[in-house]
Short mmCIF file of C-alpha atoms in Angstrom, two decimals:
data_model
loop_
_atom_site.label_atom_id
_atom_site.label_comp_id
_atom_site.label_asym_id
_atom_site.label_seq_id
_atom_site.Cartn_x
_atom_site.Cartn_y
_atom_site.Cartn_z
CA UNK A 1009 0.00 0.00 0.00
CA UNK A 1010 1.13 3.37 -1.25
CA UNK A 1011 0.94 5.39 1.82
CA UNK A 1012 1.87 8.77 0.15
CA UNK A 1013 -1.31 8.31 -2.32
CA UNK A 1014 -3.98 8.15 0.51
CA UNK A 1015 -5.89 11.43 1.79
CA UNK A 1016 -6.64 11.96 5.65
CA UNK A 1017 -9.70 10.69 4.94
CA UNK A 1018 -9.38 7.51 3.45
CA UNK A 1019 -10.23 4.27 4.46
CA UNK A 1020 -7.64 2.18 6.41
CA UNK A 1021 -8.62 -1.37 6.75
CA UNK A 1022 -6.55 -3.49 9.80
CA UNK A 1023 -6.41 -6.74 10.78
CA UNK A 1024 -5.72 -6.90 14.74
CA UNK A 1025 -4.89 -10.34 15.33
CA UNK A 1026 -7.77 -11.63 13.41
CA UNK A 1027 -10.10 -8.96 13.98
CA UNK A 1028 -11.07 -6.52 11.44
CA UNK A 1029 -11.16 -2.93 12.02
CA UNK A 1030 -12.10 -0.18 9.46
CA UNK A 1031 -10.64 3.58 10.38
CA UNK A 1032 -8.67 6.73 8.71
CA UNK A 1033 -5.67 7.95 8.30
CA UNK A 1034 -7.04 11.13 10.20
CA UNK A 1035 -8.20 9.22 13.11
CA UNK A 1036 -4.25 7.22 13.09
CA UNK A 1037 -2.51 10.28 13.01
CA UNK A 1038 -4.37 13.42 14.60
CA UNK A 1039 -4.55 12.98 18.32
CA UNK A 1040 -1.31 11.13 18.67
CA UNK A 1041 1.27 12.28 16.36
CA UNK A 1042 4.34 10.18 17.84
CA UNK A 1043 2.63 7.01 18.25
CA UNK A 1044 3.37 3.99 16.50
CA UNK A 1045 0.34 3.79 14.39
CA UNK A 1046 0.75 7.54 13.02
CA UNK A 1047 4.18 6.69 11.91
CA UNK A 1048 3.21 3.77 9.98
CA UNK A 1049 0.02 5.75 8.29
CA UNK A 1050 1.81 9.05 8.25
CA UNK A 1051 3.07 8.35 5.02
CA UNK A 1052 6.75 7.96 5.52
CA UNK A 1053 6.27 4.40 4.92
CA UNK A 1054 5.02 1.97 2.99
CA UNK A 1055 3.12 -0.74 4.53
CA UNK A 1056 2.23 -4.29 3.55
CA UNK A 1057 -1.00 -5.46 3.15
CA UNK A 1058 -2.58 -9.28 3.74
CA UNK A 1059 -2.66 -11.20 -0.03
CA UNK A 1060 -5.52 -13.28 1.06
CA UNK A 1061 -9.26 -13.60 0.11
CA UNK A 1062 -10.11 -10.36 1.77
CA UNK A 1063 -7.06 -7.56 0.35
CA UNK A 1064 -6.35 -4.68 1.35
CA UNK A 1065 -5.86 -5.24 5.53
CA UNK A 1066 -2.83 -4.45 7.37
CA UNK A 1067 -2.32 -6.65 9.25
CA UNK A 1068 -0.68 -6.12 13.22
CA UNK A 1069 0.33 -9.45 15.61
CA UNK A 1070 -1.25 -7.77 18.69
CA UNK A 1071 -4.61 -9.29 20.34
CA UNK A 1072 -7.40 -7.50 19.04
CA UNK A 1073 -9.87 -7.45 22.07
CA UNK A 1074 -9.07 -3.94 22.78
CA UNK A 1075 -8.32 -2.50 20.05
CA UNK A 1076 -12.09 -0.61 19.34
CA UNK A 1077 -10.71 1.32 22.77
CA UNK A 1078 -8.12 2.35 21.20
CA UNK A 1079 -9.94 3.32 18.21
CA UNK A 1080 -12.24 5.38 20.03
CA UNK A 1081 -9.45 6.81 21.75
CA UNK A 1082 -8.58 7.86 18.81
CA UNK A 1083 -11.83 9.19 17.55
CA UNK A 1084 -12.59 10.68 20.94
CA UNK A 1085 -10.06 11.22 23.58
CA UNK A 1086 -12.35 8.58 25.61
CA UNK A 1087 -10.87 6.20 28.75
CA UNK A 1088 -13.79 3.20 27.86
CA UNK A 1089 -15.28 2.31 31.00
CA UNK A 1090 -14.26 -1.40 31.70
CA UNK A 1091 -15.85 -4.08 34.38
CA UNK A 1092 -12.18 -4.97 35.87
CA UNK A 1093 -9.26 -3.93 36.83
CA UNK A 1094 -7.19 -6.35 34.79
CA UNK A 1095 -8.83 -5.29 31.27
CA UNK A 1096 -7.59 -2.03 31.95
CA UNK A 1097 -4.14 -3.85 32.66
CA UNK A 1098 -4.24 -5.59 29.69
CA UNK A 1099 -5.56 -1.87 27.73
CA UNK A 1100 -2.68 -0.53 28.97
CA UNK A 1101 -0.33 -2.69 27.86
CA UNK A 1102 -1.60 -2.39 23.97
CA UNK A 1103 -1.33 1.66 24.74
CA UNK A 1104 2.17 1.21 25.35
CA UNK A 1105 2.90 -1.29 22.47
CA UNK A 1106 1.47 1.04 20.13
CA UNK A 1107 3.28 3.92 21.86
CA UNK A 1108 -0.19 5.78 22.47
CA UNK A 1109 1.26 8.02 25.65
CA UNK A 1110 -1.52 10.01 25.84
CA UNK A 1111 -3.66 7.16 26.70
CA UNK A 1112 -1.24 5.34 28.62
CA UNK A 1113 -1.02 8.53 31.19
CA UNK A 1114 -5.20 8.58 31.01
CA UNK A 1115 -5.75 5.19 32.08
CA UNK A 1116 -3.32 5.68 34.97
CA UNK A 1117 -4.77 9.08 35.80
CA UNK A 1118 -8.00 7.19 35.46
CA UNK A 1119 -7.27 4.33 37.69
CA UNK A 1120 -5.78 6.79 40.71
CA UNK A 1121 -9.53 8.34 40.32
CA UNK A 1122 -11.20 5.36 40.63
CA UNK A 1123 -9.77 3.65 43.50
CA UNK A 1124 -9.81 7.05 45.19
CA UNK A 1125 -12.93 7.35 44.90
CA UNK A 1126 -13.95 3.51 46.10
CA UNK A 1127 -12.02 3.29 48.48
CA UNK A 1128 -11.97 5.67 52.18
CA UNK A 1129 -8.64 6.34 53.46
CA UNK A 1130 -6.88 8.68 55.35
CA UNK A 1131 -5.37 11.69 53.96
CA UNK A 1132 -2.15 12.09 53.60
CA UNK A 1133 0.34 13.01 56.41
CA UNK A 1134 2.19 15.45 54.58
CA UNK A 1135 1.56 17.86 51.15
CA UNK A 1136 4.02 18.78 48.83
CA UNK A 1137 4.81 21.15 50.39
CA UNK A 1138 5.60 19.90 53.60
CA UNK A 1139 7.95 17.97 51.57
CA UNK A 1140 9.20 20.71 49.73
CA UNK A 1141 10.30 22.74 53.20
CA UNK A 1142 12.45 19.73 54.59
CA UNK A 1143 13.94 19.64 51.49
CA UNK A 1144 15.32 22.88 52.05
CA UNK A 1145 16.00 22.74 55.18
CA UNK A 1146 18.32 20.26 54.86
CA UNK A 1147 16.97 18.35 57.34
CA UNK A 1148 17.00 14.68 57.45
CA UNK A 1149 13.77 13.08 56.09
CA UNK A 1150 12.22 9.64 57.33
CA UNK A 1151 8.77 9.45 56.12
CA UNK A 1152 8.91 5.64 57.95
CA UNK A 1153 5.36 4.35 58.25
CA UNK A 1154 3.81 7.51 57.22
CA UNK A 1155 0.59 8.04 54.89
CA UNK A 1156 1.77 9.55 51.24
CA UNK A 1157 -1.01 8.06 49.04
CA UNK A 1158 -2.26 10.26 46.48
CA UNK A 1159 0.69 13.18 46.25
CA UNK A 1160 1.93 14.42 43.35
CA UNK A 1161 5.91 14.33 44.33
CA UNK A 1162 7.32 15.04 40.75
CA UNK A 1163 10.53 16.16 39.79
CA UNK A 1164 11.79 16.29 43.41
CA UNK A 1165 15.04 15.55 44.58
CA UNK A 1166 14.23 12.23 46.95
CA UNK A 1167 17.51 11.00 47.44
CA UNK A 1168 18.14 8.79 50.45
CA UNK A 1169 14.97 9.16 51.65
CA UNK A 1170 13.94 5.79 54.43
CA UNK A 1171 10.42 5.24 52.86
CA UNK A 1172 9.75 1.79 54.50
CA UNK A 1173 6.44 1.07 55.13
CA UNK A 1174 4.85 4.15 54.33
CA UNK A 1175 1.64 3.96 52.43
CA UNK A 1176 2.35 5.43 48.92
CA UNK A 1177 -0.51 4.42 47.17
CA UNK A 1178 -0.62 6.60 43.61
CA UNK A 1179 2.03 8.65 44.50
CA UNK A 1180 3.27 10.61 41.61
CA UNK A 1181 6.99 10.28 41.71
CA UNK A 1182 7.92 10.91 38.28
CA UNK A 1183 11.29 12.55 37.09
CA UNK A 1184 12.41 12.48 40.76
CA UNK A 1185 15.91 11.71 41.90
CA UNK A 1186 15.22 8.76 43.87
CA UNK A 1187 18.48 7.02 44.27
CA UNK A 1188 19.47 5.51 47.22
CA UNK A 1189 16.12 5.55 48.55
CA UNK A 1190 14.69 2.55 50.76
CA UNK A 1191 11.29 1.80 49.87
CA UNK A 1192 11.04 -1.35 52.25
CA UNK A 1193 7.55 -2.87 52.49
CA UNK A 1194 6.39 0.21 51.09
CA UNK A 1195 2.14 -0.12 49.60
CA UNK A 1196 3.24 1.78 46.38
CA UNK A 1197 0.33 -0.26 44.58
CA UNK A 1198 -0.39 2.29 41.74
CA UNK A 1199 2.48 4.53 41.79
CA UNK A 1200 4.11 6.26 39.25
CA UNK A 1201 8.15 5.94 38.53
CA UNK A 1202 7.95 7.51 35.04
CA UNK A 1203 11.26 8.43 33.84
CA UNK A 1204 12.74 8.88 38.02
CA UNK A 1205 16.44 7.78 38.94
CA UNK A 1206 16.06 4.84 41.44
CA UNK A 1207 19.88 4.05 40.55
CA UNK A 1208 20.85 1.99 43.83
CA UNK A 1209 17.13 2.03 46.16
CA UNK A 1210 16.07 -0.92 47.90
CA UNK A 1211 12.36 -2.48 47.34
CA UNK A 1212 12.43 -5.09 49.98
CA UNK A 1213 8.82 -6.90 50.73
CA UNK A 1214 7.27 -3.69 48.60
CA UNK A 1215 3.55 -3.91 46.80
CA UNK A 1216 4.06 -2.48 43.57
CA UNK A 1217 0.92 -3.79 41.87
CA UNK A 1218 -0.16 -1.50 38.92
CA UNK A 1219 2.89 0.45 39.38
CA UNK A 1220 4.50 2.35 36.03
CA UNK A 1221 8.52 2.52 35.46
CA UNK A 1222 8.61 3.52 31.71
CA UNK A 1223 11.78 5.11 31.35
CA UNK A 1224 13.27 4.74 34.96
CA UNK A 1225 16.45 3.82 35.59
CA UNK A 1226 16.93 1.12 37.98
CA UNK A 1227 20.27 0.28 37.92
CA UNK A 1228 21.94 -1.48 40.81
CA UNK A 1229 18.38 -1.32 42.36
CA UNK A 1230 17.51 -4.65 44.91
CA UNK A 1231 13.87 -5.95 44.54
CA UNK A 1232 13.40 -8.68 46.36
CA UNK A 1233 10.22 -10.75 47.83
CA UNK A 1234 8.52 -7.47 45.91
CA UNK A 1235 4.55 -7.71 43.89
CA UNK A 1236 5.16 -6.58 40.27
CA UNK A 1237 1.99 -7.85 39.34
CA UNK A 1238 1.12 -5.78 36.37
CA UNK A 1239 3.93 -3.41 36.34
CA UNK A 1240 5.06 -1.41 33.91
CA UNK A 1241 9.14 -1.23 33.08
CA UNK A 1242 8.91 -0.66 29.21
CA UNK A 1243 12.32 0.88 28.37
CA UNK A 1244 13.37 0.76 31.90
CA UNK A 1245 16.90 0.34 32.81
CA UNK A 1246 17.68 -2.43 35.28
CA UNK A 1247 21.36 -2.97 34.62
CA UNK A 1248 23.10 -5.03 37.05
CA UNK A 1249 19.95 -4.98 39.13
CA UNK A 1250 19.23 -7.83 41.18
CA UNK A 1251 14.86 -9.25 41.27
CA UNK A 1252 15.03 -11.87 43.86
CA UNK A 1253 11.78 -13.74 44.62
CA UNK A 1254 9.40 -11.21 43.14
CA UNK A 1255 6.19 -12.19 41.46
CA UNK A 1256 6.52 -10.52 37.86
CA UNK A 1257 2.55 -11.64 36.52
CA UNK A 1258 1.72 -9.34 33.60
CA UNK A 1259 4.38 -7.32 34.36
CA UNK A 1260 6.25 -5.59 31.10
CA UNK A 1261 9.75 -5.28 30.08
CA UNK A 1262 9.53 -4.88 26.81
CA UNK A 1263 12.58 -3.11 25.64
CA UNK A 1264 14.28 -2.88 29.01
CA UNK A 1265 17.87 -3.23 29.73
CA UNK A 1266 18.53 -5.75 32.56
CA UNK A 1267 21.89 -6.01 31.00
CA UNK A 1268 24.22 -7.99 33.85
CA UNK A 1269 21.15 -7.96 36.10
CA UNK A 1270 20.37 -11.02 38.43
CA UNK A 1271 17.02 -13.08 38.27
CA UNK A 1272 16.15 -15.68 40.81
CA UNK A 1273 13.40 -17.49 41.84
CA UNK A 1274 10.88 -15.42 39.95
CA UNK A 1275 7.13 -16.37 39.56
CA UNK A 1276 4.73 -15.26 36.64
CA UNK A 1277 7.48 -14.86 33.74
CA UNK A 1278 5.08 -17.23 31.67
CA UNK A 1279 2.53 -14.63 31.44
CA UNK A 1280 5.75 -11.20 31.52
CA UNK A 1281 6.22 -9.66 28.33
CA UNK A 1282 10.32 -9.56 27.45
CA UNK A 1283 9.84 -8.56 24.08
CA UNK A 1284 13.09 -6.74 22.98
CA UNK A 1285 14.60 -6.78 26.41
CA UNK A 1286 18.52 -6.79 26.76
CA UNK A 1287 19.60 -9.97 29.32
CA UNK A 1288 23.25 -9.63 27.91
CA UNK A 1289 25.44 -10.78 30.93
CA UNK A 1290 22.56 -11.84 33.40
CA UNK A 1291 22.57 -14.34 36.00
CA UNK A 1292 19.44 -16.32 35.71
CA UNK A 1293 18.76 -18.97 38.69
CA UNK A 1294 15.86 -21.13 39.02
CA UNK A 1295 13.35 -19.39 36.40
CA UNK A 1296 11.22 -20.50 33.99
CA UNK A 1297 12.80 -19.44 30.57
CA UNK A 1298 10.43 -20.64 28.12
CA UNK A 1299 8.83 -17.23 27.28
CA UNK A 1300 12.11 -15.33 27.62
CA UNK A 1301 14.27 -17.15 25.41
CA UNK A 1302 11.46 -17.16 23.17
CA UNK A 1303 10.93 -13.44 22.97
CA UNK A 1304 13.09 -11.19 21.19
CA UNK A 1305 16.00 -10.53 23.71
CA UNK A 1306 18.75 -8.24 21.34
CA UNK A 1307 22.00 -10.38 21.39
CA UNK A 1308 20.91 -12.56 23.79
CA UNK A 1309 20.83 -16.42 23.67
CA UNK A 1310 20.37 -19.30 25.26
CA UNK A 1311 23.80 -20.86 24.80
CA UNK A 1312 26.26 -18.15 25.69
CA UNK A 1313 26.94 -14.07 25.35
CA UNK A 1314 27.26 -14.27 29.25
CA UNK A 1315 23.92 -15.64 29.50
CA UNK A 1316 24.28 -17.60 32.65
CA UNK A 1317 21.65 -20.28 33.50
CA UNK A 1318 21.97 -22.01 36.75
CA UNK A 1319 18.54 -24.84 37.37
CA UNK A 1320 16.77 -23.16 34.61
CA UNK A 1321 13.54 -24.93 33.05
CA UNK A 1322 12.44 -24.69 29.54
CA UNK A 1323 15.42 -23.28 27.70
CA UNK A 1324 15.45 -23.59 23.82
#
């Protein structure tokens, strides 16, 4: 397909995995310029279609089920209102394949709403800026046990804060300087590490369920006995970082760098997506491979490049 010859307003026809989906080329480029779907429609490229019975569909290896959301995101600048939590998990991770960030920070933004508004809790112990004035008065901050949940904390310099076991439900951390920082059996379920420095900070025993990392770097970081369940680390760095006993179900990785990291004892990595993900010169102990070494992993193999595999199952 001739992408230059096609007006804004003709007819795309795509084939999600199977299901069929008729759209524009104004409605795949408008409200999300940078995304992936722009770029292929934009026309800069040419793109193949399907030689089958039914011509003309592009088609994409993604699951379909969501895909009319993201349509209507699209069309609309609509968050579709979904029966469970998960399906907005699994929403959220086609948002970020297709590289829809406008949608991706919606359905967080969304999500923070909702269990807000479901749930009673406490306010927090502190504001911003609370924060903000022991910052500069250089005093030493412990925030040990405290209530957090909710607080934007952005672009803040964090570092060597004691978090453990504060409550930091849907804290905003993003772009904050975080390193060093012990976040100990933190509740961080829902809390957002977009693009922050956690270059050496501890997450011993911590609940990050729902939690975003997209962009953060990670490196030397120690999580261990932590919940990743459906967390977020797309183009994370987690060099030479060590995940010890952490349960990584749903959780994403695609395109991170866990380059010399170690991984042992991890549960869920049948259901993680590694897609892309650098392992180059990681110790893996006691994991389930059969997905990773599967996936595409950049220089990575089974058999060697430093890839060290001590009791592993399922290697191929």
């Amino acid at each position: 397909m001739a992408m230059k010859e096609l007006k804004k307003s003709s007819v795309i026809r795509l084939n999600i995995g199977g299901n069929k989906f008729c759209t524009s080329v104004d409605t795949l480029t408008q409200r999300e310029p940078n995304s992936m779907l722009a770029a292929m429609f934009s026309g800069r490229h040419n793109v193949v279609c399907e030689e089958d019975c039914e011509k003309g569909y592009v088609f994409i290896d993604r699951d379909g089920t969501h895909f009319r959301h993201i349509l209507n995101w699209l069309r609309d600048g609509t968050v579709p209102l979904l029966e469970e939590r998960c399906k907005y998990s699994e929403l959220l991770r086609e948002a970020e394949y297709f590289q829809l960030v406008g949608l991706t920070e919606e359905i967080h933004a969304f999500l923070n709403k909702k269990e807000n508004d479901q749930i009673a809790k406490l306010d927090a112990d502190f504001t911003r800026r609370d924060i903000i004035n022991f910052i500069l008065s250089n005093a030493t901050m412990k925030f040990k046990g405290f209530n957090l949940s909710g607080l934007d904390l952005s672009k803040l310099d964090l570092t060597k804060i004691d978090f453990s076991y504060a409550c930091l439900r849907n804290v905003c951390f993003s772009g904050c300087d975080l390193t060093r920082v012990k976040f100990n059996y933190v509740d961080a379920e829902g809390a957002i590490f977009n693009n922050a420095t956690l270059t050496s900070s501890v997450f011993l025993g911590a609940n990050l369920r729902d939690a975003s990392f997209v962009n953060a770097n990670l490196d030397f970081a120690k999580v261990q006995r932590a919940c990743l369940v459906n967390c977020s680390f797309l183009r994370a760095i987690l060099d030479t970082a060590q995940l010890y006993n952490a349960d990584l179900t749903n959780a994403n990785f695609e395109a991170a760098s866990l380059k010399c990291a170690g991984l042992k004892n991890l549960k869920g990595t049948n259901t993680s997506n590694f897609r892309d993900a650098n392992l180059i010169g990681s110790y893996v102990e006691d994991v389930n491979l059969q997905h990773l070494v599967g996936a595409k992993l950049g220089v990575v193999t089974a058999s060697g490049n430093g890839f060290i595999c001590k009791n592993a199952d399922n290697i191929r």
